[in-house]
mmCIF file of C-alpha atoms and ligand atoms in Angstrom:
data_model
loop_
_atom_site.group_PDB
_atom_site.id
_atom_site.type_symbol
_atom_site.label_atom_id
_atom_site.label_comp_id
_atom_site.label_asym_id
_atom_site.label_seq_id
_atom_site.Cartn_x
_atom_site.Cartn_y
_atom_site.Cartn_z
ATOM 1 C CA MET C 1076 164.999 73.682 133.318
ATOM 2 C CA ASN C 1077 165.804 72.109 136.653
ATOM 3 C CA PHE C 1078 168.816 69.880 137.220
ATOM 4 C CA PHE C 1079 168.446 67.030 139.646
ATOM 5 C CA LEU C 1080 171.426 64.861 140.525
ATOM 6 C CA ASP C 1081 170.851 61.148 140.060
ATOM 7 C CA THR C 1082 173.025 60.028 142.948
ATOM 8 C CA ALA C 1083 173.302 59.452 146.669
ATOM 9 C CA ASN C 1084 176.978 60.431 146.713
ATOM 10 C CA LEU C 1085 177.285 63.174 149.306
ATOM 11 C CA ASP C 1086 180.520 64.703 147.938
ATOM 12 C CA SER C 1087 179.051 65.083 144.454
ATOM 13 C CA ILE C 1088 175.831 66.542 145.852
ATOM 14 C CA LYS C 1089 177.711 69.006 148.065
ATOM 15 C CA LYS C 1090 179.862 70.260 145.170
ATOM 16 C CA ALA C 1091 176.884 70.798 142.857
ATOM 17 C CA ALA C 1092 174.758 72.360 145.616
ATOM 18 C CA GLU C 1093 177.511 74.892 146.410
ATOM 19 C CA LEU C 1094 177.381 76.039 142.796
ATOM 20 C CA GLY C 1095 173.590 76.301 142.890
ATOM 21 C CA MET C 1096 173.272 73.551 140.288
ATOM 22 C CA CYS C 1097 171.388 70.999 142.335
ATOM 23 C CA ASP C 1098 167.641 71.615 142.239
ATOM 24 C CA GLY C 1099 166.798 68.180 143.590
ATOM 25 C CA ILE C 1100 167.904 64.559 143.906
ATOM 26 C CA THR C 1101 166.669 61.252 142.585
ATOM 27 C CA THR C 1102 167.654 58.011 144.247
ATOM 28 C CA ASN C 1103 166.768 54.388 143.790
ATOM 29 C CA PRO C 1104 167.768 51.301 145.785
ATOM 30 C CA THR C 1105 170.710 50.611 143.434
ATOM 31 C CA ILE C 1106 172.071 54.165 143.719
ATOM 32 C CA ILE C 1107 171.861 54.033 147.529
ATOM 33 C CA PHE C 1108 173.370 50.524 147.720
ATOM 34 C CA LYS C 1109 176.446 51.815 145.794
ATOM 35 C CA GLU C 1110 177.240 54.195 148.689
ATOM 36 C CA GLY C 1111 177.616 51.231 151.070
ATOM 37 C CA LYS C 1112 175.745 52.939 153.904
ATOM 38 C CA ASP C 1113 172.416 52.548 155.663
ATOM 39 C CA HIS C 1114 169.499 53.610 153.438
ATOM 40 C CA LYS C 1115 167.864 55.951 155.951
ATOM 41 C CA GLN C 1116 171.164 57.511 157.040
ATOM 42 C CA VAL C 1117 172.179 58.332 153.440
ATOM 43 C CA VAL C 1118 168.812 59.888 152.601
ATOM 44 C CA MET C 1119 168.834 61.981 155.768
ATOM 45 C CA GLU C 1120 172.368 63.212 154.994
ATOM 46 C CA ILE C 1121 171.237 64.209 151.487
ATOM 47 C CA GLY C 1122 168.342 66.087 153.070
ATOM 48 C CA LYS C 1123 170.787 68.255 155.013
ATOM 49 C CA LEU C 1124 172.477 69.345 151.765
ATOM 50 C CA VAL C 1125 169.497 69.856 149.458
ATOM 51 C CA SER C 1126 166.282 71.788 150.022
ATOM 52 C CA GLY C 1127 164.728 70.767 146.669
ATOM 53 C CA PRO C 1128 162.713 67.592 146.050
ATOM 54 C CA ILE C 1129 164.378 64.295 146.973
ATOM 55 C CA SER C 1130 162.929 61.159 145.389
ATOM 56 C CA ILE C 1131 163.009 58.103 147.632
ATOM 57 C CA GLU C 1132 161.850 54.818 146.131
ATOM 58 C CA SER C 1133 159.382 52.446 147.716
ATOM 59 C CA VAL C 1134 159.817 48.747 147.005
ATOM 60 C CA GLY C 1135 156.408 47.818 148.387
ATOM 61 C CA GLU C 1136 154.373 45.438 146.240
ATOM 62 C CA THR C 1137 150.925 46.786 147.082
ATOM 63 C CA ALA C 1138 149.712 50.377 147.137
ATOM 64 C CA GLU C 1139 149.171 50.059 150.889
ATOM 65 C CA GLN C 1140 152.792 48.958 151.410
ATOM 66 C CA MET C 1141 154.019 51.845 149.225
ATOM 67 C CA VAL C 1142 152.001 54.336 151.262
ATOM 68 C CA GLU C 1143 153.348 52.805 154.480
ATOM 69 C CA ASP C 1144 156.931 53.250 153.151
ATOM 70 C CA GLY C 1145 156.112 56.780 152.006
ATOM 71 C CA LYS C 1146 154.721 57.828 155.373
ATOM 72 C CA GLU C 1147 158.039 56.806 156.925
ATOM 73 C CA PHE C 1148 160.219 58.409 154.190
ATOM 74 C CA VAL C 1149 158.499 61.810 154.510
ATOM 75 C CA LYS C 1150 159.865 62.066 158.068
ATOM 76 C CA TRP C 1151 163.451 61.917 156.778
ATOM 77 C CA VAL C 1152 163.771 65.039 154.569
ATOM 78 C CA ARG C 1153 162.143 68.452 154.115
ATOM 79 C CA ASN C 1154 160.974 67.976 150.519
ATOM 80 C CA PRO C 1155 160.209 64.286 149.988
ATOM 81 C CA VAL C 1156 158.905 62.708 146.805
ATOM 82 C CA ILE C 1157 157.905 59.065 146.907
ATOM 83 C CA LYS C 1158 158.982 57.063 143.894
ATOM 84 C CA VAL C 1159 156.590 54.316 142.894
ATOM 85 C CA PRO C 1160 156.836 51.884 139.986
ATOM 86 C CA MET C 1161 154.683 52.173 136.860
ATOM 87 C CA THR C 1162 152.236 49.443 137.839
ATOM 88 C CA LYS C 1163 148.534 49.385 138.694
ATOM 89 C CA GLU C 1164 149.455 49.251 142.377
ATOM 90 C CA GLY C 1165 151.909 52.122 141.861
ATOM 91 C CA LEU C 1166 149.211 54.320 140.339
ATOM 92 C CA ARG C 1167 146.732 53.332 143.033
ATOM 93 C CA ALA C 1168 149.371 54.483 145.511
ATOM 94 C CA VAL C 1169 149.679 57.810 143.627
ATOM 95 C CA ARG C 1170 145.975 58.470 144.244
ATOM 96 C CA MET C 1171 146.347 57.538 147.904
ATOM 97 C CA PHE C 1172 149.405 59.774 148.300
ATOM 98 C CA ASN C 1173 147.534 62.667 146.658
ATOM 99 C CA LYS C 1174 144.787 62.408 149.262
ATOM 100 C CA ILE C 1175 147.347 62.913 152.042
ATOM 101 C CA GLY C 1176 149.325 65.598 150.205
ATOM 102 C CA ILE C 1177 152.488 63.604 149.452
ATOM 103 C CA LYS C 1178 154.294 64.121 146.123
ATOM 104 C CA THR C 1179 155.038 61.179 143.825
ATOM 105 C CA ASN C 1180 157.446 60.262 141.056
ATOM 106 C CA VAL C 1181 156.278 57.404 138.836
ATOM 107 C CA THR C 1182 159.422 55.606 137.773
ATOM 108 C CA LEU C 1183 160.347 53.061 135.097
ATOM 109 C CA ILE C 1184 158.322 54.797 132.369
ATOM 110 C CA PHE C 1185 159.058 53.336 128.928
ATOM 111 C CA SER C 1186 156.067 54.413 126.832
ATOM 112 C CA ALA C 1187 153.892 57.473 126.265
ATOM 113 C CA SER C 1188 150.835 55.451 127.315
ATOM 114 C CA GLN C 1189 152.411 54.753 130.695
ATOM 115 C CA ALA C 1190 153.219 58.463 131.139
ATOM 116 C CA LEU C 1191 149.636 59.369 130.217
ATOM 117 C CA LEU C 1192 148.237 56.933 132.795
ATOM 118 C CA ALA C 1193 150.581 58.289 135.485
ATOM 119 C CA ALA C 1194 149.605 61.889 134.703
ATOM 120 C CA LYS C 1195 145.892 60.994 134.798
ATOM 121 C CA ALA C 1196 146.455 59.352 138.184
ATOM 122 C CA GLY C 1197 147.856 62.699 139.364
ATOM 123 C CA ALA C 1198 151.580 61.951 139.638
ATOM 124 C CA SER C 1199 153.746 64.950 140.515
ATOM 125 C CA TYR C 1200 156.519 63.628 138.247
ATOM 126 C CA VAL C 1201 157.086 60.904 135.654
ATOM 127 C CA SER C 1202 160.524 59.473 134.940
ATOM 128 C CA PRO C 1203 161.065 58.167 131.397
ATOM 129 C CA PHE C 1204 164.313 56.149 131.280
ATOM 130 C CA VAL C 1205 166.023 57.284 128.072
ATOM 131 C CA GLY C 1206 169.321 55.389 128.431
ATOM 132 C CA ARG C 1207 167.660 52.044 129.034
ATOM 133 C CA LEU C 1208 165.502 52.538 125.925
ATOM 134 C CA ASP C 1209 168.582 53.436 123.868
ATOM 135 C CA ASP C 1210 170.191 50.237 125.228
ATOM 136 C CA ILE C 1211 167.488 48.131 123.546
ATOM 137 C CA GLY C 1212 167.811 49.951 120.225
ATOM 138 C CA GLN C 1213 164.984 52.472 120.682
ATOM 139 C CA ASP C 1214 165.340 56.256 120.769
ATOM 140 C CA GLY C 1215 164.629 57.257 124.355
ATOM 141 C CA MET C 1216 164.507 60.945 123.510
ATOM 142 C CA VAL C 1217 161.592 60.451 121.105
ATOM 143 C CA LEU C 1218 159.628 59.203 124.105
ATOM 144 C CA VAL C 1219 160.531 62.365 126.039
ATOM 145 C CA GLN C 1220 159.387 64.547 123.118
ATOM 146 C CA ASP C 1221 156.101 62.630 122.939
ATOM 147 C CA ILE C 1222 155.420 62.910 126.671
ATOM 148 C CA VAL C 1223 156.205 66.651 126.744
ATOM 149 C CA GLN C 1224 153.824 67.165 123.804
ATOM 150 C CA ILE C 1225 151.030 65.102 125.379
ATOM 151 C CA PHE C 1226 151.298 66.874 128.729
ATOM 152 C CA LYS C 1227 151.177 70.247 126.928
ATOM 153 C CA ASN C 1228 148.130 69.205 124.904
ATOM 154 C CA TYR C 1229 146.127 68.561 128.058
ATOM 155 C CA ASN C 1230 147.770 70.982 130.504
ATOM 156 C CA PHE C 1231 148.828 68.190 132.826
ATOM 157 C CA LYS C 1232 150.647 69.553 135.865
ATOM 158 C CA THR C 1233 152.850 66.440 136.017
ATOM 159 C CA GLU C 1234 156.507 67.284 135.382
ATOM 160 C CA VAL C 1235 158.806 65.222 133.182
ATOM 161 C CA ILE C 1236 162.088 64.065 134.736
ATOM 162 C CA VAL C 1237 164.411 62.733 132.036
ATOM 163 C CA ALA C 1238 166.083 59.775 133.758
ATOM 164 C CA SER C 1239 168.694 57.156 132.896
ATOM 165 C CA VAL C 1240 170.828 59.917 131.396
ATOM 166 C CA ARG C 1241 174.053 58.601 129.865
ATOM 167 C CA SER C 1242 175.517 61.536 127.899
ATOM 168 C CA LEU C 1243 175.704 65.300 127.424
ATOM 169 C CA LYS C 1244 173.546 64.829 124.358
ATOM 170 C CA HIS C 1245 170.792 63.388 126.539
ATOM 171 C CA VAL C 1246 170.861 66.510 128.735
ATOM 172 C CA GLU C 1247 170.908 68.873 125.746
ATOM 173 C CA ASP C 1248 168.170 66.971 123.911
ATOM 174 C CA ALA C 1249 166.054 66.916 127.084
ATOM 175 C CA ALA C 1250 166.335 70.711 127.223
ATOM 176 C CA LYS C 1251 165.484 71.001 123.513
ATOM 177 C CA ALA C 1252 162.425 68.798 124.045
ATOM 178 C CA GLY C 1253 161.247 71.102 126.848
ATOM 179 C CA ALA C 1254 161.481 68.514 129.638
ATOM 180 C CA HIS C 1255 161.040 70.177 133.028
ATOM 181 C CA ILE C 1256 163.939 68.321 134.627
ATOM 182 C CA ALA C 1257 166.933 66.153 133.765
ATOM 183 C CA THR C 1258 168.292 63.967 136.515
ATOM 184 C CA ILE C 1259 171.992 63.773 135.835
ATOM 185 C CA PRO C 1260 174.628 61.327 137.123
ATOM 186 C CA PRO C 1261 177.670 63.154 138.639
ATOM 187 C CA LYS C 1262 179.994 61.974 135.839
ATOM 188 C CA ILE C 1263 177.811 63.597 133.165
ATOM 189 C CA TYR C 1264 177.261 66.714 135.293
ATOM 190 C CA GLU C 1265 181.066 67.179 135.483
ATOM 191 C CA GLU C 1266 181.336 66.764 131.699
ATOM 192 C CA MET C 1267 178.802 69.576 131.210
ATOM 193 C CA TRP C 1268 181.367 72.063 132.474
ATOM 194 C CA LYS C 1269 184.122 71.060 130.115
ATOM 195 C CA HIS C 1270 185.213 71.997 126.640
ATOM 196 C CA ALA C 1271 188.765 71.724 125.300
ATOM 197 C CA LEU C 1272 188.478 75.143 123.636
ATOM 198 C CA THR C 1273 187.477 76.760 126.953
ATOM 199 C CA ASP C 1274 190.654 75.376 128.601
ATOM 200 C CA LYS C 1275 192.782 76.393 125.617
ATOM 201 C CA GLY C 1276 191.267 79.900 125.613
ATOM 202 C CA ILE C 1277 191.888 80.404 129.348
ATOM 203 C CA GLU C 1278 195.475 79.217 128.947
ATOM 204 C CA MET C 1279 196.090 81.657 126.098
ATOM 205 C CA PHE C 1280 194.456 84.654 127.836
ATOM 206 C CA ASN C 1281 196.412 83.983 131.037
ATOM 207 C CA ALA C 1282 199.688 83.704 129.140
ATOM 208 C CA ASP C 1283 199.023 86.911 127.187
ATOM 209 C CA TYR C 1284 198.034 88.746 130.370
ATOM 210 C CA LYS C 1285 201.345 87.762 131.957
ATOM 211 C CA LYS C 1286 203.189 88.963 128.865
ATOM 212 C CA SER C 1287 201.389 92.355 129.071
ATOM 213 C CA LEU C 1288 202.422 92.685 132.707
ATOM 214 C CA GLU C 1289 205.997 91.993 131.659
ATOM 215 C CA GLY C 1290 205.696 94.780 129.065
ATOM 216 C CA LYS C 1291 206.076 92.471 126.095
ATOM 217 C CA VAL C 1292 204.428 93.856 122.933
ATOM 218 C CA LYS C 1293 202.825 91.586 120.292
ATOM 219 C CA LYS C 1294 204.529 92.084 116.926
HETATM 220 C C1 E4P L 726 166.245 57.935 138.143
HETATM 221 O O1 E4P L 726 165.222 58.232 138.714
HETATM 222 C C2 E4P L 726 166.594 56.533 137.806
HETATM 223 O O2 E4P L 726 166.549 55.758 138.932
HETATM 224 C C3 E4P L 726 167.921 56.464 137.118
HETATM 225 O O3 E4P L 726 168.071 57.558 136.252
HETATM 226 C C4 E4P L 726 168.164 55.143 136.437
HETATM 227 O O4 E4P L 726 169.338 55.221 135.677
HETATM 228 P P1 E4P L 726 170.055 53.926 135.056
HETATM 229 O O5 E4P L 726 169.252 53.439 133.919
HETATM 230 O O6 E4P L 726 171.387 54.441 134.599
HETATM 231 O O7 E4P L 726 170.148 52.927 136.174
#
């Protein structure tokens, strides 16, 4: 399973990349806006830290505008993926990008039918948004399970990026469902490392090691 980071925060990306835990990055206009820097500058900085795929979102309304955006974005990083919305124009853009060898990530997927359409159009990735489905009282992870099953049934090459991740459970359930990728916000990524019993165990082993050095014997 690949881990992407769902952020444009350079410090978070650097830390995860140093540990070999950052297989790629997903961004969107909101994520980049949060960093308070120029869009192009941020993406180019990310590109210096990460060799894996970096999703950059087009906000074009027509397929032609999306392709125009994409042709510019691919100059910014080594491994670009153009994010397009799950619309008819977005899927028309996917076909156009395929003809010129540019990878795509169809975003804002909320149903299995949408994922199926995107895969048939030849998308490199689809991004089902689990958290936003949970927010409206649906089970986002059921959608992930369905998409993984459908893609297996027909040997689609399209990879599933579990997006809108809000908890450790989302990451673990994405892995259980066999999703290719989870794109994880830095806060959740940090939580993945932690367990109170790990800290307690380290504390106890360190204390006992010190006692052994001091020649104290357990009675
Ligand atoms: C990733 O590609 C999405 O842009 C992101 O996961 C959306 O997450 P949100 O629902 O928390 O905004």
